[in-house]
mmCIF file of C-alpha atoms in Angstrom:
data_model
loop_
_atom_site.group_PDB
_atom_site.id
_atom_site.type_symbol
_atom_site.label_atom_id
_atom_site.label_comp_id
_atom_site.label_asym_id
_atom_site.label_seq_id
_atom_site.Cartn_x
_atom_site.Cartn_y
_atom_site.Cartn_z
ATOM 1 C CA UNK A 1 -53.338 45.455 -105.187
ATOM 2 C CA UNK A 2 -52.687 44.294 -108.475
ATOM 3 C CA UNK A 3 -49.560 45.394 -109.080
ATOM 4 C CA UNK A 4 -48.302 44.651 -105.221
ATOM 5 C CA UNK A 5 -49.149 41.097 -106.310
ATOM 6 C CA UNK A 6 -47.091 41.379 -109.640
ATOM 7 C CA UNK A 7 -44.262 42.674 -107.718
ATOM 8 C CA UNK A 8 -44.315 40.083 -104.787
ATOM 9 C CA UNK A 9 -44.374 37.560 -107.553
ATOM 10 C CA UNK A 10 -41.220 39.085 -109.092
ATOM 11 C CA UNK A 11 -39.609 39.338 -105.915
ATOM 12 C CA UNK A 12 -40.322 35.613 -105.105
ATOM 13 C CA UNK A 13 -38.347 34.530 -108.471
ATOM 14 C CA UNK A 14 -35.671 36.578 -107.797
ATOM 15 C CA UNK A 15 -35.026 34.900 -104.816
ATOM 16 C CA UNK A 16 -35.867 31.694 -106.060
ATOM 17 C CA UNK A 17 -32.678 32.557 -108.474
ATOM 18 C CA UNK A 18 -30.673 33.304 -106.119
ATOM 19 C CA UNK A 19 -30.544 30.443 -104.227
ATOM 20 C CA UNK A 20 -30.657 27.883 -107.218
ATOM 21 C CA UNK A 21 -27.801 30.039 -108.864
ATOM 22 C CA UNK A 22 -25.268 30.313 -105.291
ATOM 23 C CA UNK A 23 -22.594 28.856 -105.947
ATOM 24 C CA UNK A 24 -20.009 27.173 -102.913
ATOM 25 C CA UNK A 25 -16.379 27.606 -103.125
ATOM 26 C CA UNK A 26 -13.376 26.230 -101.408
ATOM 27 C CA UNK A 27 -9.491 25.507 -102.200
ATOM 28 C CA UNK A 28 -6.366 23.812 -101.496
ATOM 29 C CA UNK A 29 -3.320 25.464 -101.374
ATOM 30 C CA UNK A 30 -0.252 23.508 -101.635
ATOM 31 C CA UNK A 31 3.643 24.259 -101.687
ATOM 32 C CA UNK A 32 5.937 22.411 -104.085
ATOM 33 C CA UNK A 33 9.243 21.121 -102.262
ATOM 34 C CA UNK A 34 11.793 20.018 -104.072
ATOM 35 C CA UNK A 35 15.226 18.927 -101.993
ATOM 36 C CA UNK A 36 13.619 20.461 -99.425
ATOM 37 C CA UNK A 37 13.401 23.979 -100.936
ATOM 38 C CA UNK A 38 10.382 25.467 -102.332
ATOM 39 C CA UNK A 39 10.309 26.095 -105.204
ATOM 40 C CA UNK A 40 6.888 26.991 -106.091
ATOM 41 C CA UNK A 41 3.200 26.923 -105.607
ATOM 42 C CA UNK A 42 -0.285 25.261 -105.960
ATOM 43 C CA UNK A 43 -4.311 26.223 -105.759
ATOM 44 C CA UNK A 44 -7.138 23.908 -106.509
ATOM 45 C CA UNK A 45 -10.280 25.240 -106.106
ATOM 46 C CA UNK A 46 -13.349 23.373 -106.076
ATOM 47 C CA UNK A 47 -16.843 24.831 -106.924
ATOM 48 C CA UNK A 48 -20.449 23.811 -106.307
ATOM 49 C CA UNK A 49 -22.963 24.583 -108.184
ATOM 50 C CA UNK A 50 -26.620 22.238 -108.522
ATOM 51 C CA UNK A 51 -24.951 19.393 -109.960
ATOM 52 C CA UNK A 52 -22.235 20.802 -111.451
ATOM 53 C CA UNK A 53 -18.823 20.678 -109.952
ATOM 54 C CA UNK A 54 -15.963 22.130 -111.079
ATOM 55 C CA UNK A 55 -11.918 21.963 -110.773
ATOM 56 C CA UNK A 56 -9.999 24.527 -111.226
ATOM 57 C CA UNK A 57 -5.839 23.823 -110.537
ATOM 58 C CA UNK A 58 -2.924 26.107 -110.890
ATOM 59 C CA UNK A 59 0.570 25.733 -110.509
ATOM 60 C CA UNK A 60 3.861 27.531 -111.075
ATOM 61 C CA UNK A 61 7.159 26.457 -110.543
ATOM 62 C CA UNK A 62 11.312 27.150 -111.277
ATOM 63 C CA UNK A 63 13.019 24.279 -111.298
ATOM 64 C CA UNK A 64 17.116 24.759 -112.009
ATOM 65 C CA UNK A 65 18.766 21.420 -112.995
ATOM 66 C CA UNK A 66 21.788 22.022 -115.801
ATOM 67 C CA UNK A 67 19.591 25.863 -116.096
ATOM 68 C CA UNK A 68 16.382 27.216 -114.864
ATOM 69 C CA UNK A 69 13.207 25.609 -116.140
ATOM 70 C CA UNK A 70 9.926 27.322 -115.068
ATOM 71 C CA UNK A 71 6.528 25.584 -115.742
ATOM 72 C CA UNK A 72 3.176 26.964 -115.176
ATOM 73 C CA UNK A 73 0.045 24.404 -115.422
ATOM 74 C CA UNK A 74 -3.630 24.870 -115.706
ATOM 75 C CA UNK A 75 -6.640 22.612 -114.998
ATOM 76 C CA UNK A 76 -10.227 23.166 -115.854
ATOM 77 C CA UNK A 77 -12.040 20.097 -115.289
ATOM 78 C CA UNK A 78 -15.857 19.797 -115.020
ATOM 79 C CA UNK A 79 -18.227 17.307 -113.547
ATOM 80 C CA UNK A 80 -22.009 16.930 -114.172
ATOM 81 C CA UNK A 81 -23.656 14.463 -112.044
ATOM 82 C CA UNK A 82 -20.399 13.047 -111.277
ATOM 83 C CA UNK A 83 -20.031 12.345 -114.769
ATOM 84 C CA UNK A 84 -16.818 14.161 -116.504
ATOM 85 C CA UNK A 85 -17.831 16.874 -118.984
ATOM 86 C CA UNK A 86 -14.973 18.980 -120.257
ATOM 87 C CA UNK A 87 -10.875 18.380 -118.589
ATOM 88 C CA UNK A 88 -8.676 21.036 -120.386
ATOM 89 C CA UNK A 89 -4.602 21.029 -118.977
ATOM 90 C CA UNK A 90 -2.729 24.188 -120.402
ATOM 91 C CA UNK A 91 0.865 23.870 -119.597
ATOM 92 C CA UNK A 92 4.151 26.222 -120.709
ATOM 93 C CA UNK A 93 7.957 25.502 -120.131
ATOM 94 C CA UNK A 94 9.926 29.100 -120.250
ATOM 95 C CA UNK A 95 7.139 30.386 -121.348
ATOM 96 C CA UNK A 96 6.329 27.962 -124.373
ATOM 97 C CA UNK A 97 3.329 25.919 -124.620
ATOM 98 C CA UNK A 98 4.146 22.266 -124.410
ATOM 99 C CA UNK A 99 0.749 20.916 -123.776
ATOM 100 C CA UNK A 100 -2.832 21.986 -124.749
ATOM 101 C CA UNK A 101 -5.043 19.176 -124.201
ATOM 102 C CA UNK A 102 -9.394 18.927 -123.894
ATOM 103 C CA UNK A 103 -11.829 16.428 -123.360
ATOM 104 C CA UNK A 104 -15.171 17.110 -124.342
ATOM 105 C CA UNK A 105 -17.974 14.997 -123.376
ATOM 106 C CA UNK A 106 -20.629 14.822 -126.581
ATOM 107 C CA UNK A 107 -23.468 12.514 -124.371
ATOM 108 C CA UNK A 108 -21.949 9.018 -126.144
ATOM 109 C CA UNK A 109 -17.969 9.686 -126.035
ATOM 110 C CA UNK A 110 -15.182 11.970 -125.384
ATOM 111 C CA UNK A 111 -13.418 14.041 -128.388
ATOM 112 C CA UNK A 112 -10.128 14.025 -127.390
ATOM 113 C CA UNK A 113 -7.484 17.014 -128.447
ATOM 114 C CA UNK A 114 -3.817 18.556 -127.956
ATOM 115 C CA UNK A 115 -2.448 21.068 -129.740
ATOM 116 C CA UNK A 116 -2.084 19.881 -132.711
ATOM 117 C CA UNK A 117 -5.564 19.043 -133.396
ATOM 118 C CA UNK A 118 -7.725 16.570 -132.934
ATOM 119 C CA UNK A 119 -6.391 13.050 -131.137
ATOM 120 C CA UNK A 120 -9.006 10.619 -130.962
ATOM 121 C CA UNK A 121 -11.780 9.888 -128.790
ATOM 122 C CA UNK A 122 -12.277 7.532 -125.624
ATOM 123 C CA UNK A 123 -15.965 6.393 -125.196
ATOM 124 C CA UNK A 124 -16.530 5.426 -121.909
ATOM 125 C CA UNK A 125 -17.739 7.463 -119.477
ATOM 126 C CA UNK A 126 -15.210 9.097 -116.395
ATOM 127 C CA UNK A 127 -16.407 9.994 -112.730
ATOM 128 C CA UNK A 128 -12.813 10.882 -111.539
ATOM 129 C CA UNK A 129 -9.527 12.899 -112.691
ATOM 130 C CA UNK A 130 -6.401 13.455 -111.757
ATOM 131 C CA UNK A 131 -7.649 17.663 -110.965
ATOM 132 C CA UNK A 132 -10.414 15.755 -108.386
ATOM 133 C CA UNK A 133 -7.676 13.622 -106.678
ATOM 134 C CA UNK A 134 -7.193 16.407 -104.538
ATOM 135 C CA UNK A 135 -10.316 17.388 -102.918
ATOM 136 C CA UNK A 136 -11.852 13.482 -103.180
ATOM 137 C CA UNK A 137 -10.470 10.550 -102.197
ATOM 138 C CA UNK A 138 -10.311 7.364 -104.459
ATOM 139 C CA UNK A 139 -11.341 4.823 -101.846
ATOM 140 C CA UNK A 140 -13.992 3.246 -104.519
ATOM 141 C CA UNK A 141 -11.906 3.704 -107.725
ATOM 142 C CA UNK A 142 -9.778 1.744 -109.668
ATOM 143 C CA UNK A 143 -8.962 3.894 -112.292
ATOM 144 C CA UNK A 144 -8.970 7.789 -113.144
ATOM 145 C CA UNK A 145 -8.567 10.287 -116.021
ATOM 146 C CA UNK A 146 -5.027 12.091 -116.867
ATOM 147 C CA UNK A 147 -5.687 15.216 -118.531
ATOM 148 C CA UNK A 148 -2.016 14.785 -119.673
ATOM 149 C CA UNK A 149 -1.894 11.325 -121.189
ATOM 150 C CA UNK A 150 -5.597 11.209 -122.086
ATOM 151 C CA UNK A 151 -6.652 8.049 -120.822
ATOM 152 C CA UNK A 152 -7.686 6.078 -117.686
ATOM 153 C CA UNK A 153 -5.129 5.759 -115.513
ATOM 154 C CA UNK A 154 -4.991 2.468 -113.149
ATOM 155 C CA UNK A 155 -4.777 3.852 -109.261
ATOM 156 C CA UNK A 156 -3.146 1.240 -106.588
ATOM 157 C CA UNK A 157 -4.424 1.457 -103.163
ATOM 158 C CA UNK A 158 -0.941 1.427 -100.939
ATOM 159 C CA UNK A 159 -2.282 1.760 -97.526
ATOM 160 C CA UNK A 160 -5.574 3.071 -96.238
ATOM 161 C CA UNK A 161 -4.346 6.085 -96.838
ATOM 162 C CA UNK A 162 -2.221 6.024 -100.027
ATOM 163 C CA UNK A 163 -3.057 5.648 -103.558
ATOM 164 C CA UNK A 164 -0.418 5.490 -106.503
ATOM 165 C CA UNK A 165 -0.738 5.939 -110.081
ATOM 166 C CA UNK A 166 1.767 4.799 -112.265
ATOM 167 C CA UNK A 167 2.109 7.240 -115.704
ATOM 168 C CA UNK A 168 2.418 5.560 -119.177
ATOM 169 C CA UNK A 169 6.002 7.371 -119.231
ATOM 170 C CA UNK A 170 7.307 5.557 -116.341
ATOM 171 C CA UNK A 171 6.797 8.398 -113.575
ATOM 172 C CA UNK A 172 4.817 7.558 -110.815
ATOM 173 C CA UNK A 173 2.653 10.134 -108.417
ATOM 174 C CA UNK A 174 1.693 9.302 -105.137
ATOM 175 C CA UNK A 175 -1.396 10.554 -102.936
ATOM 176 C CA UNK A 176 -1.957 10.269 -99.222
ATOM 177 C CA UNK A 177 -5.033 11.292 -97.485
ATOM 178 C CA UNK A 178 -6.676 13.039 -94.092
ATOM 179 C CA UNK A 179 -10.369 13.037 -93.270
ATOM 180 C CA UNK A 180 -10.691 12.725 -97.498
ATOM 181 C CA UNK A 181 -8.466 15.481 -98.320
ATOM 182 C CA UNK A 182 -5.294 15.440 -100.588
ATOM 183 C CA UNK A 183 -2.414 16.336 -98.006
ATOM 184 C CA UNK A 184 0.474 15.377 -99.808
ATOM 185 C CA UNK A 185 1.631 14.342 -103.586
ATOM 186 C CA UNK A 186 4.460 12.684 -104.239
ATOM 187 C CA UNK A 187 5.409 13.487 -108.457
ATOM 188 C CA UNK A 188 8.289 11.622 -109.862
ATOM 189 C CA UNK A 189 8.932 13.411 -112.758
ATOM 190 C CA UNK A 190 11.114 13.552 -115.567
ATOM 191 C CA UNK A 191 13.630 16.283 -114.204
ATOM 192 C CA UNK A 192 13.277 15.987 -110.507
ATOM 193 C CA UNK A 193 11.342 14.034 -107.694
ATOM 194 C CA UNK A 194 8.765 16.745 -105.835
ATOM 195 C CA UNK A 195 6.381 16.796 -102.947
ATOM 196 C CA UNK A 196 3.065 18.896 -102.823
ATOM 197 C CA UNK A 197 2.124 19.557 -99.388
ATOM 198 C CA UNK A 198 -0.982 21.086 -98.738
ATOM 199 C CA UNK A 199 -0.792 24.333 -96.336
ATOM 200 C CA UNK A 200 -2.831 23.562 -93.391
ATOM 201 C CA UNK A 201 -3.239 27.390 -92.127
ATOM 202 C CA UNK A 202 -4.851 27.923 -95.837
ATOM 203 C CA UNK A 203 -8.653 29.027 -94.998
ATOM 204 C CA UNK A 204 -11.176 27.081 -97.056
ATOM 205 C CA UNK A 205 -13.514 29.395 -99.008
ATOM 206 C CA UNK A 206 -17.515 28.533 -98.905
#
């Protein structure tokens, strides 16, 4: 009896594990359209777990202007309790890194760095990013975090639907909205103008 009782207790924390450790999935799948030719691809996934959420974006691309330029970015951005806890963006040109930034969130301010080091710090705290522009829309917001640039970033509500951002290096990137989903990004860059547009037969993951 004893040890029936031990082992119903076991089994009864296992489970309890289980269902405080599941974890809820989904992504976005985009295409990236340039001159009406794609020319490469995007996934943001989005993960739930107690009250941590978590971004993950990936994106590769071949762009040929003058001569082929392919760039490959990476997003890891995580929330706790809405509150921004650690934004890393990877990002190679031809295969050489060109941008290696984090944000770490200490409890009182970020530490800021690229690849050179350390870059500063920005003590306030952040509840959006550019990586959760995709699966949340910034109806609320007026500003949000560029893992690129490092800062807050002031968003400008267009339409009910559309939100712009306008970069410190001039570009501009454009959002526009359906039922609270990202369906299509407009990037002005500096080598070409693109368009994200989110793949509507792409099956969400829970």
């Amino acid at each position: 009896m004893k040890a029936f009782l031990i082992f119903s207790i076991l089994l009864h924390n296992n489970l309890q594990a289980n269902i405080t450790t599941s974890i809820a999935k989904e992504y976005l799948n985009y295409s990236i359209i340039k001159d009406d030719r794609t020319i490469g691809n995007i996934r943001v996934e989005r993960s739930l777990k107690d009250d941590i959420t978590e971004y993950l974006f990936e994106s590769r691309a071949k762009v040929k202007i003058i001569y082929s330029i392919e760039i490959y970015d990476k997003m890891d951005v995580t929330f706790k309790q809405n509150i921004l806890q650690q934004a890393k963006l990877y990002r190679t040109m031809n295969g050489k890194l060109k941008v290696n930034n984090t944000a770490t969130w200490n409890g009182s301010f970020y530490n800021l760095s690229d690849k050179d080091g350390a870059n500063g710090s920005l003590k306030q705290s952040i509840f959006s990013s550019t990586a959760s522009l995709y699966f949340n829309e910034p109806q609320n917001i007026k500003s949000v975090f560029s893992e690129k640039f490092q800062k807050m970033i002031p968003i400008q509500k267009i339409n009910s639907k559309k939100y712009r951002i306008s970069l410190p290096n001039g570009n501009t990137t454009t959002y526009t909205y359906s039922n609270g989903i990202c369906t299509l990004v407009e990037a002005n860059t500096d080598f070409a103008n693109l368009k994200f547009v989110l793949d509507t037969n792409s099956d969400k993951i829970h």
